[in-house]
Tab-separated table of C-alpha atoms in Angstrom:
chain	number	residue	atom	x	y	z
A	156	UNK	CA	-40.559	-145.123	-25.291
A	157	UNK	CA	-43.014	-144.118	-22.572
A	158	UNK	CA	-41.486	-141.620	-20.214
A	159	UNK	CA	-43.968	-142.475	-17.475
A	160	UNK	CA	-42.954	-146.138	-17.596
A	161	UNK	CA	-40.821	-147.870	-14.988
A	162	UNK	CA	-37.919	-150.131	-15.817
A	163	UNK	CA	-36.007	-152.543	-13.656
A	164	UNK	CA	-32.540	-154.020	-13.954
A	165	UNK	CA	-32.801	-157.716	-14.715
A	166	UNK	CA	-31.460	-160.168	-12.180
A	167	UNK	CA	-28.295	-161.961	-13.149
A	168	UNK	CA	-26.496	-158.875	-14.423
A	169	UNK	CA	-23.452	-157.886	-12.374
A	170	UNK	CA	-22.224	-154.304	-12.433
A	171	UNK	CA	-18.462	-153.801	-12.150
A	172	UNK	CA	-16.138	-150.797	-11.894
A	173	UNK	CA	-12.741	-151.559	-13.422
A	174	UNK	CA	-9.987	-149.129	-14.381
A	175	UNK	CA	-12.433	-146.244	-14.497
A	176	UNK	CA	-15.004	-148.045	-16.629
A	177	UNK	CA	-18.443	-149.316	-15.667
A	178	UNK	CA	-19.271	-152.767	-16.984
A	179	UNK	CA	-22.396	-154.879	-17.093
A	180	UNK	CA	-21.647	-158.598	-17.065
A	181	UNK	CA	-24.313	-161.251	-17.608
A	182	UNK	CA	-24.061	-163.941	-14.947
A	183	UNK	CA	-26.588	-166.531	-16.169
A	184	UNK	CA	-27.542	-167.930	-19.539
A	185	UNK	CA	-24.998	-168.769	-22.164
A	186	UNK	CA	-21.204	-168.663	-21.831
A	187	UNK	CA	-20.140	-165.034	-21.934
A	188	UNK	CA	-18.004	-163.665	-24.749
A	189	UNK	CA	-16.431	-160.255	-24.724
A	190	UNK	CA	-19.232	-159.164	-27.043
A	191	UNK	CA	-21.703	-159.895	-24.261
A	192	UNK	CA	-20.030	-157.508	-21.837
A	193	UNK	CA	-21.292	-153.967	-21.902
A	194	UNK	CA	-19.509	-150.819	-20.949
A	195	UNK	CA	-21.305	-147.671	-19.864
A	196	UNK	CA	-20.219	-144.062	-19.827
A	197	UNK	CA	-20.896	-141.981	-16.675
A	198	UNK	CA	-24.362	-141.032	-17.855
A	199	UNK	CA	-25.211	-144.653	-18.627
A	200	UNK	CA	-23.949	-145.676	-15.220
A	201	UNK	CA	-26.024	-142.910	-13.616
A	202	UNK	CA	-29.174	-144.127	-15.330
A	203	UNK	CA	-28.437	-147.816	-14.756
A	204	UNK	CA	-28.203	-147.306	-11.001
A	205	UNK	CA	-31.637	-145.693	-10.995
A	206	UNK	CA	-33.490	-148.334	-12.993
A	207	UNK	CA	-34.946	-149.835	-9.833
A	208	UNK	CA	-38.527	-150.361	-10.935
A	209	UNK	CA	-39.632	-147.568	-8.588
A	210	UNK	CA	-38.629	-144.454	-10.490
A	211	UNK	CA	-40.314	-143.544	-13.770
A	212	UNK	CA	-38.097	-142.675	-16.699
A	213	UNK	CA	-39.360	-139.112	-16.319
A	214	UNK	CA	-38.128	-139.014	-12.738
A	215	UNK	CA	-34.735	-140.281	-13.850
A	216	UNK	CA	-34.582	-137.598	-16.538
A	217	UNK	CA	-35.227	-134.988	-13.841
A	218	UNK	CA	-32.302	-136.385	-11.858
A	219	UNK	CA	-30.083	-136.243	-14.954
A	220	UNK	CA	-30.956	-132.584	-15.465
A	221	UNK	CA	-30.148	-131.867	-11.829
A	222	UNK	CA	-26.822	-133.727	-12.004
A	223	UNK	CA	-25.537	-132.912	-15.473
A	224	UNK	CA	-25.401	-129.619	-17.316
A	225	UNK	CA	-27.890	-130.607	-20.021
A	226	UNK	CA	-31.156	-129.396	-21.533
A	227	UNK	CA	-34.341	-131.244	-20.702
A	228	UNK	CA	-34.999	-132.346	-24.277
A	229	UNK	CA	-31.508	-133.753	-24.722
A	230	UNK	CA	-31.583	-135.563	-21.398
A	231	UNK	CA	-34.909	-137.165	-22.272
A	232	UNK	CA	-33.691	-138.300	-25.689
A	233	UNK	CA	-30.441	-139.709	-24.334
A	234	UNK	CA	-32.159	-141.546	-21.494
A	235	UNK	CA	-34.725	-143.042	-23.863
A	236	UNK	CA	-32.030	-144.174	-26.283
A	237	UNK	CA	-30.040	-145.742	-23.488
A	238	UNK	CA	-32.983	-147.637	-22.005
A	239	UNK	CA	-33.902	-148.857	-25.476
A	240	UNK	CA	-30.409	-150.289	-25.855
A	241	UNK	CA	-30.714	-151.984	-22.491
A	242	UNK	CA	-34.075	-153.473	-23.474
A	243	UNK	CA	-32.685	-154.658	-26.788
A	244	UNK	CA	-29.877	-156.458	-24.958
A	245	UNK	CA	-32.199	-157.922	-22.296
A	246	UNK	CA	-30.461	-156.064	-19.497
A	247	UNK	CA	-33.613	-154.397	-18.139
A	248	UNK	CA	-37.310	-155.173	-18.180
A	249	UNK	CA	-40.281	-152.843	-18.487
A	250	UNK	CA	-42.753	-153.096	-15.655
A	251	UNK	CA	-46.465	-153.312	-16.470
B	63	UNK	CA	-24.350	-131.861	-24.335
B	64	UNK	CA	-24.122	-135.345	-23.069
B	65	UNK	CA	-21.617	-137.154	-25.258
B	66	UNK	CA	-23.230	-139.650	-27.578
B	67	UNK	CA	-25.458	-142.403	-26.458
B	68	UNK	CA	-23.288	-145.464	-26.854
B	69	UNK	CA	-23.579	-146.184	-23.160
B	70	UNK	CA	-24.134	-149.876	-23.710
B	71	UNK	CA	-21.606	-151.101	-26.200
B	72	UNK	CA	-20.513	-154.661	-26.750
B	73	UNK	CA	-16.785	-154.965	-26.175
B	74	UNK	CA	-16.135	-156.051	-29.723
B	75	UNK	CA	-14.494	-152.669	-30.174
B	76	UNK	CA	-10.773	-153.368	-30.570
B	77	UNK	CA	-9.772	-149.805	-29.806
B	78	UNK	CA	-11.725	-149.779	-26.575
B	79	UNK	CA	-10.103	-153.056	-25.572
B	80	UNK	CA	-6.593	-151.792	-26.357
B	81	UNK	CA	-7.210	-148.597	-24.410
B	82	UNK	CA	-8.502	-150.549	-21.467
B	83	UNK	CA	-5.485	-152.883	-21.538
B	84	UNK	CA	-3.158	-149.902	-21.498
B	85	UNK	CA	-5.013	-148.349	-18.571
B	86	UNK	CA	-4.950	-151.636	-16.676
B	87	UNK	CA	-1.163	-151.706	-17.026
B	88	UNK	CA	-0.641	-147.993	-16.320
B	89	UNK	CA	-2.745	-148.151	-13.172
B	90	UNK	CA	-1.430	-151.567	-12.115
B	91	UNK	CA	-4.909	-153.048	-11.894
B	92	UNK	CA	-4.873	-156.737	-10.848
B	93	UNK	CA	-7.029	-157.617	-13.834
B	94	UNK	CA	-6.279	-161.361	-13.983
B	95	UNK	CA	-5.878	-163.668	-11.035
B	96	UNK	CA	-5.937	-167.266	-9.930
B	97	UNK	CA	-7.157	-168.790	-6.696
B	98	UNK	CA	-5.723	-172.218	-5.854
B	99	UNK	CA	-8.551	-173.358	-3.608
B	100	UNK	CA	-6.596	-176.431	-2.527
B	101	UNK	CA	-3.403	-178.279	-3.336
B	102	UNK	CA	-5.089	-181.559	-2.567
B	103	UNK	CA	-6.005	-183.764	-5.484
B	104	UNK	CA	-7.806	-187.048	-6.029
B	105	UNK	CA	-5.252	-187.973	-8.708
B	106	UNK	CA	-1.501	-188.477	-8.353
B	107	UNK	CA	-0.104	-187.167	-11.620
B	108	UNK	CA	3.500	-188.051	-12.336
B	109	UNK	CA	4.519	-184.507	-13.290
B	110	UNK	CA	2.508	-182.502	-10.724
B	111	UNK	CA	4.199	-179.461	-9.178
B	112	UNK	CA	1.708	-179.136	-6.318
B	113	UNK	CA	2.236	-182.455	-4.640
B	114	UNK	CA	2.557	-181.253	-1.099
B	115	UNK	CA	-0.592	-182.222	0.650
B	116	UNK	CA	-1.611	-179.275	2.774
B	117	UNK	CA	-4.129	-180.390	5.356
B	118	UNK	CA	-7.623	-179.048	4.736
B	119	UNK	CA	-7.398	-177.263	8.086
B	120	UNK	CA	-4.601	-175.076	6.655
B	121	UNK	CA	-6.687	-173.976	3.681
B	122	UNK	CA	-8.737	-170.813	3.640
B	123	UNK	CA	-12.340	-171.504	4.594
B	124	UNK	CA	-15.189	-170.860	2.203
B	125	UNK	CA	-15.906	-167.632	4.048
B	126	UNK	CA	-12.308	-166.515	3.739
B	127	UNK	CA	-12.354	-167.252	0.020
B	128	UNK	CA	-15.475	-165.110	-0.296
B	129	UNK	CA	-13.651	-162.286	1.452
B	130	UNK	CA	-10.731	-162.761	-0.930
B	131	UNK	CA	-13.119	-162.634	-3.890
B	132	UNK	CA	-14.643	-159.417	-2.546
B	133	UNK	CA	-11.170	-157.921	-2.168
B	134	UNK	CA	-9.921	-158.729	-5.658
B	135	UNK	CA	-13.239	-157.596	-7.105
B	136	UNK	CA	-12.857	-154.240	-5.430
B	137	UNK	CA	-9.283	-154.013	-6.751
B	138	UNK	CA	-10.448	-154.507	-10.340
B	139	UNK	CA	-9.988	-158.176	-11.190
B	140	UNK	CA	-12.145	-159.356	-14.105
B	141	UNK	CA	-10.663	-162.719	-15.133
B	142	UNK	CA	-10.623	-165.134	-12.217
B	143	UNK	CA	-9.275	-168.671	-12.386
B	144	UNK	CA	-10.349	-171.253	-9.811
B	145	UNK	CA	-7.736	-173.968	-9.731
B	146	UNK	CA	-5.948	-176.423	-7.480
B	147	UNK	CA	-4.821	-179.154	-6.851
B	148	UNK	CA	-8.276	-180.252	-7.828
B	149	UNK	CA	-10.734	-177.488	-6.923
B	150	UNK	CA	-13.778	-179.761	-7.172
B	151	UNK	CA	-12.359	-181.741	-4.254
B	152	UNK	CA	-13.611	-179.018	-1.942
B	153	UNK	CA	-17.180	-179.710	-0.895
B	154	UNK	CA	-17.799	-175.961	-0.792
B	155	UNK	CA	-16.618	-175.425	-4.381
B	156	UNK	CA	-20.177	-174.810	-5.669
B	157	UNK	CA	-20.704	-172.030	-3.151
B	158	UNK	CA	-17.370	-170.375	-3.909
B	159	UNK	CA	-17.925	-170.669	-7.650
B	160	UNK	CA	-21.440	-169.267	-7.418
B	161	UNK	CA	-20.196	-166.355	-5.344
B	162	UNK	CA	-17.479	-165.538	-7.869
B	163	UNK	CA	-19.892	-165.725	-10.781
B	164	UNK	CA	-22.532	-163.591	-9.100
B	165	UNK	CA	-19.847	-161.067	-8.207
B	166	UNK	CA	-19.302	-160.403	-11.900
B	167	UNK	CA	-16.058	-162.202	-12.726
B	168	UNK	CA	-15.313	-164.099	-15.899
B	169	UNK	CA	-14.554	-167.369	-14.159
B	170	UNK	CA	-12.371	-170.120	-15.581
B	171	UNK	CA	-12.042	-173.471	-13.831
B	172	UNK	CA	-9.062	-175.805	-14.167
B	173	UNK	CA	-10.052	-179.355	-13.293
B	174	UNK	CA	-9.294	-182.969	-14.082
B	175	UNK	CA	-13.031	-183.474	-14.540
B	176	UNK	CA	-13.278	-186.693	-12.573
B	177	UNK	CA	-15.355	-185.117	-9.801
B	178	UNK	CA	-17.744	-183.256	-12.108
B	179	UNK	CA	-20.917	-184.911	-10.835
B	180	UNK	CA	-24.461	-184.013	-11.858
B	181	UNK	CA	-24.520	-181.142	-9.378
B	182	UNK	CA	-21.410	-179.564	-10.886
B	183	UNK	CA	-22.691	-180.069	-14.427
B	184	UNK	CA	-25.979	-178.401	-13.465
B	185	UNK	CA	-24.133	-175.564	-11.751
B	186	UNK	CA	-22.133	-174.864	-14.905
B	187	UNK	CA	-25.326	-174.899	-16.939
B	188	UNK	CA	-27.048	-172.421	-14.634
B	189	UNK	CA	-24.015	-170.154	-14.234
B	190	UNK	CA	-21.809	-170.757	-17.269
B	191	UNK	CA	-18.082	-170.453	-16.681
B	192	UNK	CA	-16.038	-168.399	-19.063
B	193	UNK	CA	-14.094	-171.602	-19.694
B	194	UNK	CA	-13.534	-175.032	-18.178
B	195	UNK	CA	-10.062	-176.293	-18.950
B	196	UNK	CA	-9.648	-180.017	-18.454
B	197	UNK	CA	-6.371	-181.900	-18.276
B	198	UNK	CA	-6.120	-184.903	-20.566
B	199	UNK	CA	-2.844	-186.790	-20.644
B	200	UNK	CA	-3.634	-189.523	-23.139
B	201	UNK	CA	-6.116	-190.587	-25.772
B	202	UNK	CA	-6.609	-193.918	-24.019
B	203	UNK	CA	-7.065	-195.109	-20.473
B	204	UNK	CA	-3.752	-196.937	-20.666
B	205	UNK	CA	-1.762	-193.742	-21.205
B	206	UNK	CA	-3.855	-191.251	-19.253
B	207	UNK	CA	-4.418	-193.400	-16.173
B	208	UNK	CA	-0.745	-194.323	-15.958
B	209	UNK	CA	0.163	-190.633	-15.699
B	210	UNK	CA	-2.803	-189.713	-13.503
B	211	UNK	CA	-1.964	-192.565	-11.169
B	212	UNK	CA	-5.587	-193.616	-10.646
B	213	UNK	CA	-7.287	-196.326	-12.721
B	214	UNK	CA	-10.624	-195.235	-14.168
B	215	UNK	CA	-9.761	-191.545	-14.280
B	216	UNK	CA	-9.685	-191.406	-18.098
B	217	UNK	CA	-13.220	-192.677	-18.335
B	218	UNK	CA	-14.506	-190.191	-15.745
B	219	UNK	CA	-12.678	-187.301	-17.390
B	220	UNK	CA	-14.054	-188.240	-20.795
B	221	UNK	CA	-17.594	-188.458	-19.386
B	222	UNK	CA	-17.254	-185.015	-17.843
B	223	UNK	CA	-16.018	-183.517	-21.095
B	224	UNK	CA	-18.925	-184.969	-23.027
B	225	UNK	CA	-21.519	-183.951	-20.424
B	226	UNK	CA	-20.242	-180.380	-20.371
B	227	UNK	CA	-20.091	-180.135	-24.140
B	228	UNK	CA	-23.589	-181.570	-24.483
B	229	UNK	CA	-25.030	-178.678	-22.489
B	230	UNK	CA	-22.991	-176.020	-24.259
B	231	UNK	CA	-20.353	-175.309	-21.608
B	232	UNK	CA	-17.204	-173.894	-23.165
B	233	UNK	CA	-14.488	-176.519	-22.691
B	234	UNK	CA	-10.830	-176.583	-23.650
B	235	UNK	CA	-8.460	-179.496	-23.228
B	236	UNK	CA	-4.831	-179.269	-22.256
B	237	UNK	CA	-1.996	-181.638	-21.704
B	238	UNK	CA	1.547	-181.702	-20.479
B	239	UNK	CA	3.988	-183.219	-22.920
B	240	UNK	CA	6.200	-185.815	-21.256
B	241	UNK	CA	8.069	-189.023	-21.865
B	242	UNK	CA	4.998	-190.974	-20.787
B	243	UNK	CA	2.673	-189.590	-23.450
B	244	UNK	CA	4.603	-187.968	-26.307
B	245	UNK	CA	3.855	-190.860	-28.673
B	246	UNK	CA	0.180	-190.444	-27.882
B	247	UNK	CA	0.056	-186.727	-28.558
B	248	UNK	CA	-1.282	-186.909	-32.138
B	249	UNK	CA	-4.055	-189.200	-30.909
B	250	UNK	CA	-4.942	-186.745	-28.116
B	251	UNK	CA	-5.142	-183.998	-30.710
B	252	UNK	CA	-7.375	-186.164	-32.885
B	253	UNK	CA	-9.610	-186.831	-29.908
B	254	UNK	CA	-9.907	-183.120	-29.156
B	255	UNK	CA	-10.652	-182.442	-32.807
B	256	UNK	CA	-13.347	-185.113	-32.864
B	257	UNK	CA	-14.938	-183.525	-29.809
B	258	UNK	CA	-14.751	-180.111	-31.458
B	259	UNK	CA	-12.751	-178.504	-28.663
B	260	UNK	CA	-9.569	-176.499	-28.584
B	261	UNK	CA	-6.477	-178.208	-27.276
B	262	UNK	CA	-3.089	-177.034	-26.115
B	263	UNK	CA	-0.077	-178.769	-24.674
B	264	UNK	CA	3.017	-177.596	-22.944
B	265	UNK	CA	6.468	-179.166	-22.715
B	266	UNK	CA	7.380	-177.173	-19.598
B	267	UNK	CA	7.678	-179.412	-16.578
B	268	UNK	CA	9.132	-177.900	-13.460
B	269	UNK	CA	10.099	-179.020	-9.966
B	270	UNK	CA	7.440	-179.230	-7.304
B	271	UNK	CA	6.652	-176.168	-5.222
B	272	UNK	CA	8.525	-177.812	-2.346
B	273	UNK	CA	11.641	-178.234	-4.509
B	274	UNK	CA	11.452	-181.870	-5.550
B	275	UNK	CA	13.176	-182.136	-8.916
B	276	UNK	CA	11.610	-185.504	-9.764
B	277	UNK	CA	9.066	-184.344	-12.366
B	278	UNK	CA	11.819	-182.767	-14.480
B	279	UNK	CA	13.006	-186.252	-15.484
B	280	UNK	CA	9.778	-186.596	-17.486
B	281	UNK	CA	10.699	-183.887	-19.982
B	282	UNK	CA	10.953	-184.957	-23.591
B	283	UNK	CA	14.042	-183.923	-25.583
B	284	UNK	CA	13.655	-180.348	-26.884
B	285	UNK	CA	13.804	-181.454	-30.526
B	286	UNK	CA	10.981	-183.904	-30.027
B	287	UNK	CA	8.850	-181.258	-28.295
B	288	UNK	CA	9.331	-178.741	-31.097
B	289	UNK	CA	8.719	-181.344	-33.812
B	290	UNK	CA	5.383	-182.178	-32.207
B	291	UNK	CA	4.481	-178.507	-31.846
B	292	UNK	CA	5.258	-177.659	-35.435
B	293	UNK	CA	3.683	-180.805	-36.874
B	294	UNK	CA	0.380	-178.965	-36.805
B	295	UNK	CA	0.366	-176.243	-39.496
B	296	UNK	CA	-2.206	-174.231	-37.569
B	297	UNK	CA	-0.022	-174.185	-34.471
B	298	UNK	CA	3.058	-173.282	-36.472
B	299	UNK	CA	1.083	-170.460	-38.010
B	300	UNK	CA	0.073	-169.228	-34.551
B	301	UNK	CA	3.712	-169.187	-33.465
B	302	UNK	CA	4.661	-167.267	-36.581
B	303	UNK	CA	1.927	-164.673	-36.059
B	304	UNK	CA	2.999	-164.273	-32.458
B	305	UNK	CA	6.617	-163.798	-33.484
B	306	UNK	CA	5.698	-161.333	-36.222
B	307	UNK	CA	3.542	-159.321	-33.870
B	308	UNK	CA	6.045	-158.880	-31.076
B	309	UNK	CA	9.445	-159.243	-32.690
B	310	UNK	CA	11.460	-156.089	-32.346
B	311	UNK	CA	9.378	-154.778	-29.459
B	312	UNK	CA	11.470	-153.072	-26.855
B	313	UNK	CA	13.069	-155.246	-24.193
B	314	UNK	CA	12.237	-153.589	-20.875
B	315	UNK	CA	14.774	-152.799	-18.179
B	316	UNK	CA	13.009	-154.898	-15.582
B	317	UNK	CA	13.829	-158.529	-14.893
B	318	UNK	CA	10.147	-159.330	-15.262
B	319	UNK	CA	8.616	-158.120	-18.494
B	320	UNK	CA	5.327	-159.985	-18.189
B	321	UNK	CA	2.179	-159.137	-16.254
B	322	UNK	CA	3.349	-160.842	-13.071
B	323	UNK	CA	2.557	-158.557	-10.126
B	324	UNK	CA	1.648	-155.868	-12.632
B	325	UNK	CA	-1.823	-157.032	-13.587
B	326	UNK	CA	-1.792	-160.676	-12.516
B	327	UNK	CA	-1.733	-162.398	-9.149
B	328	UNK	CA	-2.013	-165.864	-7.660
B	329	UNK	CA	-3.432	-166.860	-4.276
B	330	UNK	CA	-2.396	-170.190	-2.780
B	331	UNK	CA	-4.648	-172.348	-0.579
B	332	UNK	CA	-3.324	-170.770	2.626
B	333	UNK	CA	-4.053	-167.239	1.468
B	334	UNK	CA	-0.552	-166.240	0.362
B	335	UNK	CA	-0.715	-163.889	-2.592
B	336	UNK	CA	2.080	-164.122	-5.175
B	337	UNK	CA	2.683	-162.064	-8.331
B	338	UNK	CA	1.840	-165.227	-10.281
B	339	UNK	CA	2.093	-168.976	-9.884
B	340	UNK	CA	5.732	-169.078	-10.936
B	341	UNK	CA	7.159	-166.254	-8.826
B	342	UNK	CA	7.730	-167.231	-5.226
B	343	UNK	CA	10.068	-164.530	-3.875
B	344	UNK	CA	7.464	-161.849	-3.205
B	345	UNK	CA	4.274	-162.465	-1.320
B	346	UNK	CA	1.854	-161.254	1.298
B	347	UNK	CA	-0.809	-162.977	3.346
B	348	UNK	CA	-4.491	-162.202	3.119
B	349	UNK	CA	-4.683	-163.224	6.769
B	350	UNK	CA	-2.553	-160.292	7.878
B	351	UNK	CA	-2.935	-157.713	5.123
B	352	UNK	CA	-5.677	-156.395	2.909
B	353	UNK	CA	-5.337	-157.263	-0.754
B	354	UNK	CA	-5.091	-153.626	-1.749
B	355	UNK	CA	-2.291	-152.845	0.729
B	356	UNK	CA	-0.338	-155.956	-0.153
B	357	UNK	CA	-0.766	-155.392	-3.872
B	358	UNK	CA	0.562	-151.860	-3.581
B	359	UNK	CA	3.433	-152.602	-1.220
B	360	UNK	CA	4.650	-156.185	-1.499
B	361	UNK	CA	4.937	-156.270	-5.280
B	362	UNK	CA	6.163	-152.768	-5.882
B	363	UNK	CA	9.823	-153.561	-5.225
B	364	UNK	CA	9.594	-156.832	-7.087
B	365	UNK	CA	8.592	-155.020	-10.280
B	366	UNK	CA	11.566	-152.670	-9.945
B	367	UNK	CA	14.232	-155.390	-10.031
B	368	UNK	CA	16.476	-154.711	-13.018
B	369	UNK	CA	17.837	-157.303	-15.401
B	370	UNK	CA	21.048	-158.488	-13.712
B	371	UNK	CA	24.301	-157.935	-15.510
B	372	UNK	CA	25.361	-161.000	-17.369
B	373	UNK	CA	21.909	-162.523	-17.807
B	374	UNK	CA	22.292	-164.067	-21.272
B	375	UNK	CA	18.619	-163.501	-22.064
B	376	UNK	CA	19.167	-159.728	-22.263
B	377	UNK	CA	18.682	-158.756	-25.883
B	378	UNK	CA	18.192	-162.364	-27.042
B	379	UNK	CA	15.993	-162.456	-30.139
B	380	UNK	CA	14.653	-165.911	-29.190
B	381	UNK	CA	13.245	-164.559	-25.949
B	382	UNK	CA	9.735	-164.524	-27.324
B	383	UNK	CA	9.904	-168.224	-28.106
B	384	UNK	CA	11.402	-169.783	-24.995
B	385	UNK	CA	8.723	-168.851	-22.467
B	386	UNK	CA	11.254	-166.547	-20.754
B	387	UNK	CA	10.355	-166.532	-17.077
B	388	UNK	CA	12.773	-165.694	-14.240
B	389	UNK	CA	10.322	-167.340	-11.837
B	390	UNK	CA	10.726	-170.559	-13.771
B	391	UNK	CA	14.510	-170.107	-13.665
B	392	UNK	CA	14.386	-169.799	-9.888
B	393	UNK	CA	12.255	-172.917	-9.531
B	394	UNK	CA	14.593	-174.886	-11.763
B	395	UNK	CA	17.995	-173.497	-10.842
B	396	UNK	CA	17.485	-171.673	-7.569
B	397	UNK	CA	18.233	-168.297	-9.157
B	398	UNK	CA	16.285	-165.896	-11.348
B	399	UNK	CA	19.552	-165.176	-13.144
B	400	UNK	CA	20.263	-168.694	-14.352
B	401	UNK	CA	18.127	-169.492	-17.390
B	402	UNK	CA	16.550	-172.861	-17.988
B	403	UNK	CA	18.847	-174.615	-20.447
B	404	UNK	CA	15.927	-176.786	-21.504
B	405	UNK	CA	13.579	-173.933	-22.373
B	406	UNK	CA	16.439	-171.982	-23.936
B	407	UNK	CA	17.074	-174.874	-26.298
B	408	UNK	CA	13.378	-175.122	-27.112
B	409	UNK	CA	13.308	-171.400	-27.915
B	410	UNK	CA	16.231	-171.764	-30.304
B	411	UNK	CA	14.682	-174.772	-32.012
B	412	UNK	CA	11.341	-173.000	-32.398
B	413	UNK	CA	13.135	-170.080	-33.972
B	414	UNK	CA	15.091	-172.325	-36.357
B	415	UNK	CA	11.955	-174.166	-37.352
B	416	UNK	CA	9.967	-171.007	-38.026
B	417	UNK	CA	12.875	-169.371	-39.813
B	418	UNK	CA	13.705	-172.364	-41.992
B	419	UNK	CA	10.106	-173.017	-43.033
B	420	UNK	CA	9.695	-169.323	-43.870
B	421	UNK	CA	12.665	-169.675	-46.224
B	422	UNK	CA	11.610	-172.933	-47.764
B	423	UNK	CA	13.918	-174.988	-45.576
C-alpha cells in the first residue's frame, strides 16, 4: 500500500449513523444483503470521512496521530489495513 | 493502541447483530418504518383496509416526503417500506424512491405490480430495492381479477413479477387468505414455487381504516386457515421453530409487547405518524411537529400502558401463535382490551396442530 497515494470513496455508497454505529451501505449494483453492509469503528469512520481523493494516505495518518493517542507506526499500519479492506470490498478507488 | 482493524466488517456477525438489536430497543431507535405514500389505488380489492380515497391534494408532496425521509434517517431508521394504497400510482414515486435509496435505507416496496412499467423496472435495476413484495390473490386471472376488481390485473402483475425476476430484483409474493381464494391457495403456492420466489399468506382480514366492517365477512373459518397453513411441512416447521424459540419468554407488563412505537413507526399519506399501521390511538403530525420530538413525546405514554386487568391474553401460552395485537383488537372490536375471537381461535388451532403433530397425533 503506497502511503503517498490518494484514495476516494466510491459513489453509490451511503454512510449512516445508527444507534452509535457507523455503516456503509451500497446503493447501486445488486440487491443488498446484510453481508453487504459494513460497519466501521470510530477510527474507520475517521479515515472514511477523509478519503476524499485530495488527501494522501500519509496525510490521513498524520491526522490520526493528532486525533488519537497512537504511535506513528501503528497508525500507518492500521490505516493501510483499513484502506485495503475498503479496496477489497470496492468501497473506495485508488486515484492514479 | 487502536483496537483491531476490523473497521469494515460484513454484518454476517450474529453477535454484532444481536447487540445492535438490543441497543436499538434500549435507545428506542425507530429502526423500521413504513411510509404510505398514498391510499389511492388503481385496483379495488375486496378485502382492502385502506379504501378511503384521500384526494391527492391531501397527500404529502414529494418534497414533504423527502423531508420526512431526512427526518427518519436522522433518527436512525434503516429499514424503510414504501407502501400504499398503490405507491406506484404517484407520478413522483421514482423520485421519492431514488431519494430514499440514495439516503442509505434498505428500501422495500409493497405493490400490486400492475403499474411497474419499463421505467420502474429500470429504476429497480439501477437502484435495487431490498425487496419488492407483490400481492397475488389467485393463480389464475379468474380468481385474482375477481378479488382485485379490475380485469387484466392478473396478467399485468404476472408480467411485472417476471420482468423483475429476469433482471435479478429480489421479489416475494404474498396473499390474503379469504373465502374468494382459499381453494386456489395451493395453486398460488405452486406458481410461486415455479417462479422460484418466496410466498406468504395471511388469514387476518380487518375492518377498513374508516371502520367499515365489510371485509371481515371474507374471512375463512379458522380451521380451514390453519389446515392450509400446516399443509406445507416447511411452514409448519417454521411455526414450530418460532414457538420453540420464544416459548416461555417473559410476558411484559405493557399492553404492547411488540416493536410498535418502540422501534417501528408508520406514516400515513397525510403525514400522520403512528406507532405502526395497526395502532391508531397515538399519533403526531409531521406538519406540526418534528419527527424526533413526536417520536419522543407522542409515543412515550403509549408504550407505558399496562395490560388491563381481565385481559384474557395475559399469561396465555398461545399468545405467540395468534398474532396478539391490541391495535388489531381495537380495529375489530373498538377496544384494545377485547381480543379478536377469530385470531384467538386460530392461535389455539395452531397450537393444537403443532402439539399433536409433535406427539404423533
